[in-house]
Coordinates of C-alpha atoms and ligand atoms in Angstrom, one line a residue:
M1 CA -73.8 29.7 56.6
I2 CA -71.4 32.1 58.4
M3 CA -72.2 33.3 61.5
T4 CA -70.7 36.4 62.8
S5 CA -70.4 36.7 66.8
L6 CA -71.7 39.7 68.2
H7 CA -68.0 41.6 69.0
G8 CA -67.9 41.3 65.0
S9 CA -65.4 38.8 64.3
V10 CA -66.6 36.2 61.9
S11 CA -66.3 32.5 63.2
A12 CA -66.8 30.3 60.4
L13 CA -68.3 27.1 61.1
C14 CA -69.1 26.0 57.8
P15 CA -70.7 23.2 56.8
Y16 CA -68.8 21.6 54.2
A17 CA -68.6 18.3 52.2
D18 CA -65.0 16.6 51.9
L19 CA -64.5 14.5 49.1
H20 CA -61.5 12.5 49.9
C21 CA -60.0 10.5 53.1
D22 CA -58.3 8.0 54.2
T23 CA -59.3 7.2 57.5
L24 CA -60.3 3.5 56.5
S25 CA -57.5 2.5 55.7
V26 CA -55.7 3.9 58.5
A27 CA -58.0 2.1 60.7
W28 CA -57.8 -1.2 59.0
H29 CA -53.8 -1.2 59.4
R30 CA -54.5 0.0 62.9
G31 CA -56.6 -2.9 64.0
A32 CA -59.3 0.0 64.9
E33 CA -62.8 -1.4 65.1
D34 CA -64.4 1.9 64.2
I35 CA -63.5 5.2 63.6
F36 CA -65.2 7.3 66.2
C37 CA -62.5 8.3 68.0
L38 CA -59.0 7.3 66.6
D39 CA -56.3 8.3 68.1
G40 CA -53.8 10.0 65.6
S41 CA -56.3 10.3 62.8
M42 CA -56.8 13.6 61.1
A43 CA -60.6 12.9 60.2
D44 CA -62.5 10.5 62.8
V45 CA -65.8 11.1 63.2
S46 CA -65.5 13.1 66.8
K47 CA -62.8 15.6 64.5
L48 CA -65.6 15.7 61.8
L49 CA -68.3 16.7 64.3
A50 CA -66.1 19.0 65.9
G51 CA -65.1 20.8 62.6
G52 CA -68.4 21.1 61.2
C53 CA -68.4 18.4 58.4
R54 CA -71.7 17.4 56.7
L55 CA -70.3 14.8 54.3
Q56 CA -67.3 13.1 54.1
L57 CA -66.7 10.7 51.4
F58 CA -64.4 7.7 53.0
A59 CA -62.3 6.1 50.2
I60 CA -61.7 1.8 50.3
F61 CA -58.2 2.6 49.1
M62 CA -56.6 -0.6 47.0
P63 CA -53.3 -1.1 48.2
P64 CA -50.3 -1.0 45.5
P65 CA -49.1 -4.6 44.6
E66 CA -45.9 -4.4 46.9
E67 CA -48.6 -4.1 49.4
A68 CA -51.2 -6.4 48.2
E69 CA -48.5 -9.4 47.8
A70 CA -46.9 -9.3 51.5
P71 CA -47.8 -11.6 53.9
G72 CA -50.8 -10.8 56.0
Y73 CA -52.8 -9.0 53.0
P74 CA -56.1 -10.8 53.4
G75 CA -56.7 -10.4 49.2
D76 CA -59.0 -7.6 47.8
D77 CA -62.6 -9.1 48.6
A78 CA -61.6 -9.5 52.2
Y79 CA -60.1 -6.3 52.6
I80 CA -62.8 -4.2 50.9
E81 CA -65.3 -6.2 53.5
A82 CA -63.1 -5.5 56.6
L83 CA -62.9 -1.7 55.3
R84 CA -66.7 -1.6 54.9
A85 CA -67.4 -3.1 58.1
I86 CA -65.2 -0.6 60.3
F87 CA -67.4 2.3 58.7
L88 CA -70.6 0.0 59.5
R89 CA -69.8 -0.7 63.1
T90 CA -69.0 3.0 63.4
V91 CA -72.5 3.7 62.2
Q92 CA -73.9 1.3 64.6
R93 CA -71.6 3.0 67.2
C94 CA -72.4 6.4 66.7
G95 CA -75.9 6.5 64.8
D96 CA -76.8 9.3 66.2
V97 CA -74.3 11.7 64.7
F98 CA -73.1 9.8 61.9
A99 CA -75.0 8.0 59.3
P100 CA -74.2 6.6 55.8
A101 CA -75.4 8.2 52.6
E102 CA -75.6 6.3 48.8
S103 CA -77.3 9.5 47.3
M104 CA -78.0 13.3 48.1
A105 CA -81.5 12.5 49.0
D106 CA -80.0 10.2 51.9
A107 CA -77.3 12.9 52.6
E108 CA -80.2 16.0 53.2
R109 CA -82.6 13.6 55.3
N110 CA -79.0 13.1 57.6
T111 CA -78.2 16.7 57.7
A112 CA -81.9 17.5 58.9
Q113 CA -81.3 15.0 61.5
G114 CA -78.4 16.9 62.5
K115 CA -76.0 14.0 61.6
V116 CA -72.5 14.0 59.2
S117 CA -73.2 12.2 56.2
A118 CA -70.7 9.2 55.2
L119 CA -69.9 8.1 52.0
L120 CA -68.3 5.2 50.4
S121 CA -65.6 5.4 47.5
M122 CA -63.2 3.5 46.6
E123 CA -59.6 4.3 45.2
D124 CA -58.2 2.5 42.4
G125 CA -60.5 0.7 40.6
R126 CA -58.2 -2.6 40.2
A127 CA -60.4 -4.9 42.2
V128 CA -62.8 -4.6 39.5
R129 CA -60.8 -7.0 37.5
G130 CA -62.4 -5.9 34.3
N131 CA -65.7 -7.6 35.2
F132 CA -69.1 -5.8 35.3
D133 CA -70.3 -8.0 37.7
R134 CA -67.9 -6.7 40.2
L135 CA -68.5 -3.4 39.5
R136 CA -72.3 -3.6 40.0
A137 CA -71.4 -5.9 43.3
F138 CA -69.2 -2.9 44.4
Y139 CA -72.2 -0.3 43.7
E140 CA -74.6 -3.0 45.9
M141 CA -72.3 -2.7 48.7
G142 CA -73.1 1.2 48.8
I143 CA -69.6 2.0 47.0
R144 CA -71.1 5.5 44.8
V145 CA -67.9 7.0 43.7
L146 CA -65.1 5.2 42.0
G147 CA -61.0 6.5 41.3
L148 CA -60.3 5.0 38.1
T149 CA -56.6 4.2 39.3
W150 CA -54.5 4.9 42.0
N151 CA -50.2 5.2 40.8
H152 CA -50.5 2.1 39.0
A153 CA -52.0 0.8 35.7
N154 CA -55.3 -1.3 36.2
C155 CA -58.0 -3.0 33.9
F156 CA -59.5 0.8 33.5
G157 CA -56.5 3.0 32.5
Y158 CA -52.9 4.2 33.4
P159 CA -51.8 6.4 36.4
N160 CA -50.2 10.2 36.1
S161 CA -46.6 9.9 35.3
P162 CA -43.4 12.2 34.8
D163 CA -42.9 9.9 31.9
P164 CA -44.8 11.7 28.8
K165 CA -45.3 8.3 27.1
E166 CA -46.9 6.7 30.4
M167 CA -48.7 9.8 30.5
Q168 CA -50.6 10.3 27.3
K169 CA -52.2 6.7 27.9
G170 CA -55.7 6.5 27.5
L171 CA -58.2 4.4 29.2
T172 CA -58.0 0.7 27.8
P173 CA -60.9 -1.0 26.1
F174 CA -62.6 -1.9 29.5
G175 CA -61.9 1.6 30.8
R176 CA -63.9 2.9 28.1
E177 CA -66.8 0.5 27.7
A178 CA -67.3 1.2 31.7
I179 CA -68.0 4.8 31.6
P180 CA -71.5 4.5 30.2
C181 CA -71.8 1.6 32.4
L182 CA -70.8 3.5 35.4
E183 CA -73.2 6.4 34.5
E184 CA -75.6 4.3 33.9
L185 CA -75.1 2.6 37.5
G186 CA -75.3 6.3 39.3
M187 CA -71.7 5.5 39.9
L188 CA -69.5 8.9 39.8
I189 CA -66.2 8.6 38.4
D190 CA -63.3 10.1 39.4
V191 CA -60.2 11.1 37.7
S192 CA -57.8 12.0 40.6
H193 CA -54.5 10.2 39.8
L194 CA -55.6 8.8 36.0
S195 CA -53.1 9.6 33.0
D196 CA -53.5 12.7 31.3
G197 CA -54.5 10.8 28.2
G198 CA -57.4 9.0 30.1
F199 CA -58.7 11.9 31.5
W200 CA -59.2 12.9 28.1
D201 CA -60.8 9.5 27.2
V202 CA -63.3 10.0 30.3
V203 CA -63.9 13.9 28.6
H204 CA -65.0 12.4 25.5
F205 CA -67.0 9.1 26.5
A206 CA -68.3 10.6 29.8
R207 CA -72.2 12.1 29.3
R208 CA -72.7 13.2 32.9
P209 CA -70.5 15.2 35.3
F210 CA -67.3 13.8 36.8
I211 CA -64.9 14.8 39.8
A212 CA -61.5 15.1 40.6
S213 CA -61.7 14.0 44.4
H214 CA -58.3 15.1 45.5
S215 CA -56.7 17.3 42.9
N216 CA -54.9 20.7 42.5
C217 CA -53.8 22.7 39.7
R218 CA -50.7 22.3 37.6
A219 CA -50.2 25.8 36.8
L220 CA -49.3 26.1 40.2
N221 CA -47.5 22.9 41.4
P222 CA -45.4 20.9 38.2
H223 CA -46.4 17.4 39.7
P224 CA -47.9 15.5 37.0
R225 CA -51.1 14.9 39.6
S226 CA -52.1 18.0 39.3
M227 CA -54.3 19.2 36.5
T228 CA -53.6 21.4 33.7
D229 CA -55.4 24.5 32.8
E230 CA -57.2 23.1 29.6
M231 CA -58.2 20.0 31.6
I232 CA -59.7 22.2 34.4
R233 CA -62.1 23.9 31.9
A234 CA -62.9 20.6 30.4
L235 CA -64.2 19.0 34.0
A236 CA -65.9 22.6 34.4
D237 CA -67.8 22.2 31.2
R238 CA -68.7 19.2 32.4
D239 CA -70.2 20.7 35.7
G240 CA -67.5 18.7 37.6
V241 CA -65.8 19.8 40.5
M242 CA -62.2 19.1 41.5
G243 CA -61.4 19.3 45.5
L244 CA -58.6 21.2 47.0
N245 CA -55.9 18.4 48.2
F246 CA -54.1 19.5 51.4
C247 CA -50.9 17.4 50.7
P248 CA -47.6 19.8 50.5
A249 CA -46.4 18.0 47.2
F250 CA -49.2 19.4 45.4
L251 CA -49.5 22.8 46.2
T252 CA -46.7 25.3 45.1
R253 CA -43.8 25.0 42.5
D254 CA -41.9 22.8 45.2
T255 CA -43.2 19.5 44.4
A256 CA -40.6 18.3 47.6
A257 CA -42.1 20.8 50.2
R258 CA -43.1 19.4 53.6
H259 CA -45.6 22.5 54.9
S260 CA -48.8 23.2 53.6
A261 CA -49.8 26.8 54.0
V262 CA -53.1 28.2 54.0
D263 CA -51.7 31.0 51.8
D264 CA -51.3 28.3 49.1
L265 CA -54.4 26.6 49.7
A266 CA -56.0 29.8 48.9
R267 CA -54.0 30.5 45.8
Q268 CA -54.7 26.7 44.5
L269 CA -58.8 27.6 45.3
R270 CA -58.1 30.9 43.7
H271 CA -56.8 29.8 40.5
R272 CA -59.5 26.8 39.9
I273 CA -62.0 29.5 40.3
R274 CA -60.2 31.9 37.6
V275 CA -59.6 28.9 35.3
G276 CA -62.8 26.9 35.6
G277 CA -65.7 29.1 37.6
L278 CA -66.6 29.2 40.8
A279 CA -68.9 26.1 40.2
C280 CA -65.7 23.9 39.7
A281 CA -64.4 24.3 43.4
A282 CA -64.9 21.9 45.8
I283 CA -62.8 20.4 48.9
G284 CA -60.6 17.0 48.6
T285 CA -58.6 17.0 51.9
D286 CA -57.1 13.9 51.7
F287 CA -56.7 13.7 55.6
D288 CA -55.0 10.3 56.9
G289 CA -53.7 9.9 53.5
I290 CA -51.0 12.6 53.9
G291 CA -48.3 14.0 56.0
G292 CA -46.2 17.1 56.6
D293 CA -46.1 20.4 58.3
L294 CA -50.1 21.3 57.9
D295 CA -51.4 24.5 58.5
V296 CA -54.8 22.8 58.6
P297 CA -53.9 19.2 60.1
S298 CA -57.4 17.6 60.9
A299 CA -61.0 18.1 60.3
D300 CA -61.6 19.7 63.3
R301 CA -59.1 22.7 62.4
M302 CA -61.1 23.1 59.5
P303 CA -63.2 26.4 60.4
G304 CA -59.7 28.3 61.0
L305 CA -59.6 27.6 57.5
F306 CA -62.7 29.4 56.4
D307 CA -61.7 32.2 58.7
A308 CA -58.4 32.7 57.0
L309 CA -60.4 32.3 53.6
L310 CA -62.7 35.1 54.5
Q311 CA -59.9 37.3 55.8
R312 CA -58.2 36.7 52.4
G313 CA -61.4 38.0 50.4
F314 CA -63.3 35.0 49.4
T315 CA -66.8 36.1 50.3
P316 CA -69.3 34.3 52.5
F317 CA -71.2 32.7 49.2
E318 CA -68.0 31.7 47.5
L319 CA -67.4 29.8 50.4
D320 CA -70.8 28.1 50.6
R321 CA -70.4 26.9 47.1
I322 CA -66.7 25.8 47.5
C323 CA -67.7 23.8 50.6
W324 CA -70.8 22.8 50.1
E325 CA -73.1 23.6 47.2
N326 CA -70.8 22.5 44.1
A327 CA -70.2 19.2 45.6
A328 CA -73.9 18.6 46.4
R329 CA -75.2 19.6 43.0
V330 CA -73.0 17.0 41.4
F331 CA -74.1 14.4 43.5
R332 CA -78.0 15.2 42.9
E333 CA -77.0 15.1 39.4
V334 CA -75.5 11.5 39.0
L335 CA -76.2 9.5 42.4
Ligands
ZN401 ZN1 -55.2 9.7 46.2

C-alpha cells in the first residue's frame, strides 16, 4: 500500500507490524498511567498512529535479577499486572484508535475499524518459574508471544553469550517440554536473546513457525545476539520471521557503534532476504529499549524509512511482505 503522490514522489505510508518495543516498561518506570502520549517515548500510541503502524507488539520485559532484587520492585506478579494495567488503561482511554489483539482475526477486525492493534508479549520467561500453570495463566492474561530468555539463564534455557561454552547450552528439560505446550496453547515462541544451543533445540522440538522478534544477521554484525546464516535458513525453513532491530550495536561490524544508519538497516534486510528468502524478513524495532543516534528515532518516522528503502531498490511488493504480510502469516498460523 504505497501511495504515489501527484508529482510522482513516493510517500511510503506503509501499514506495518512491529514485533518488539519496550514502551510499557518505560511507562512503568516513569509512573505513567497510559501510553497514549508518553513524553520522550519512541513508540507511544500517538507516534504509532502518525507512522502508520497497524500492529504493535508490546513486551512485558522482565527486569534482570539486580533490578528485581532492588528496593521498590513490587515482585514479578505485581509488576506484570502493573504493565498490563497500563496497556488496558491505554485501550480504555483511546479505544477509538487503539485496540487489543490476541489473534490475527482480532487484528484484522481492528484494521477494518481503522484501529492500531496491540498485542502483548513477554520478554524473558523467567516469571514462568518452570510451572505450566503459570504459563497458562500468562496466556489467559492475553500474552501471545514469549521470548524464552533475555540475557540471563532461566527455567527455559540460556542466553546468547560471547563464551562459546555458554552459547552451546541448549534448552533445559522444562524448556524442551514447554515447546509443545506453548504450541498447543497458541503462544508464539520468540528466540531473540536465546543461546545458539537453545535456538537449535527450538528448531528440533518445535513443529510450528517461531520468530526472532528483534534480531539481526551475524554475518554483518559479530554480536552473539545476532543470527548466523545457518540459523536464518533454519528459521525460514520453519516459516518463521526475524524482525529488523534498529539498535546501533546490532547492525555493523562495530558492536560499539552509536549510530543506526538507514543504509545499514537496508543491508541487514537485504542479507536476511538473500539467505532466508523474502518470507523471513520483518520489522522488530526495539523502540524504547535502545539508544544512540538513530536515523529512524521513533515510530512516527517509519514512513521515512520506507521511502529510503524504496529509493535503495526495495520494491513495493517486498516492502509489503517485510512490513506486514510475513508477520501476519505467522500470527494467522500460530495464534
Ligand atoms: Zn530485547
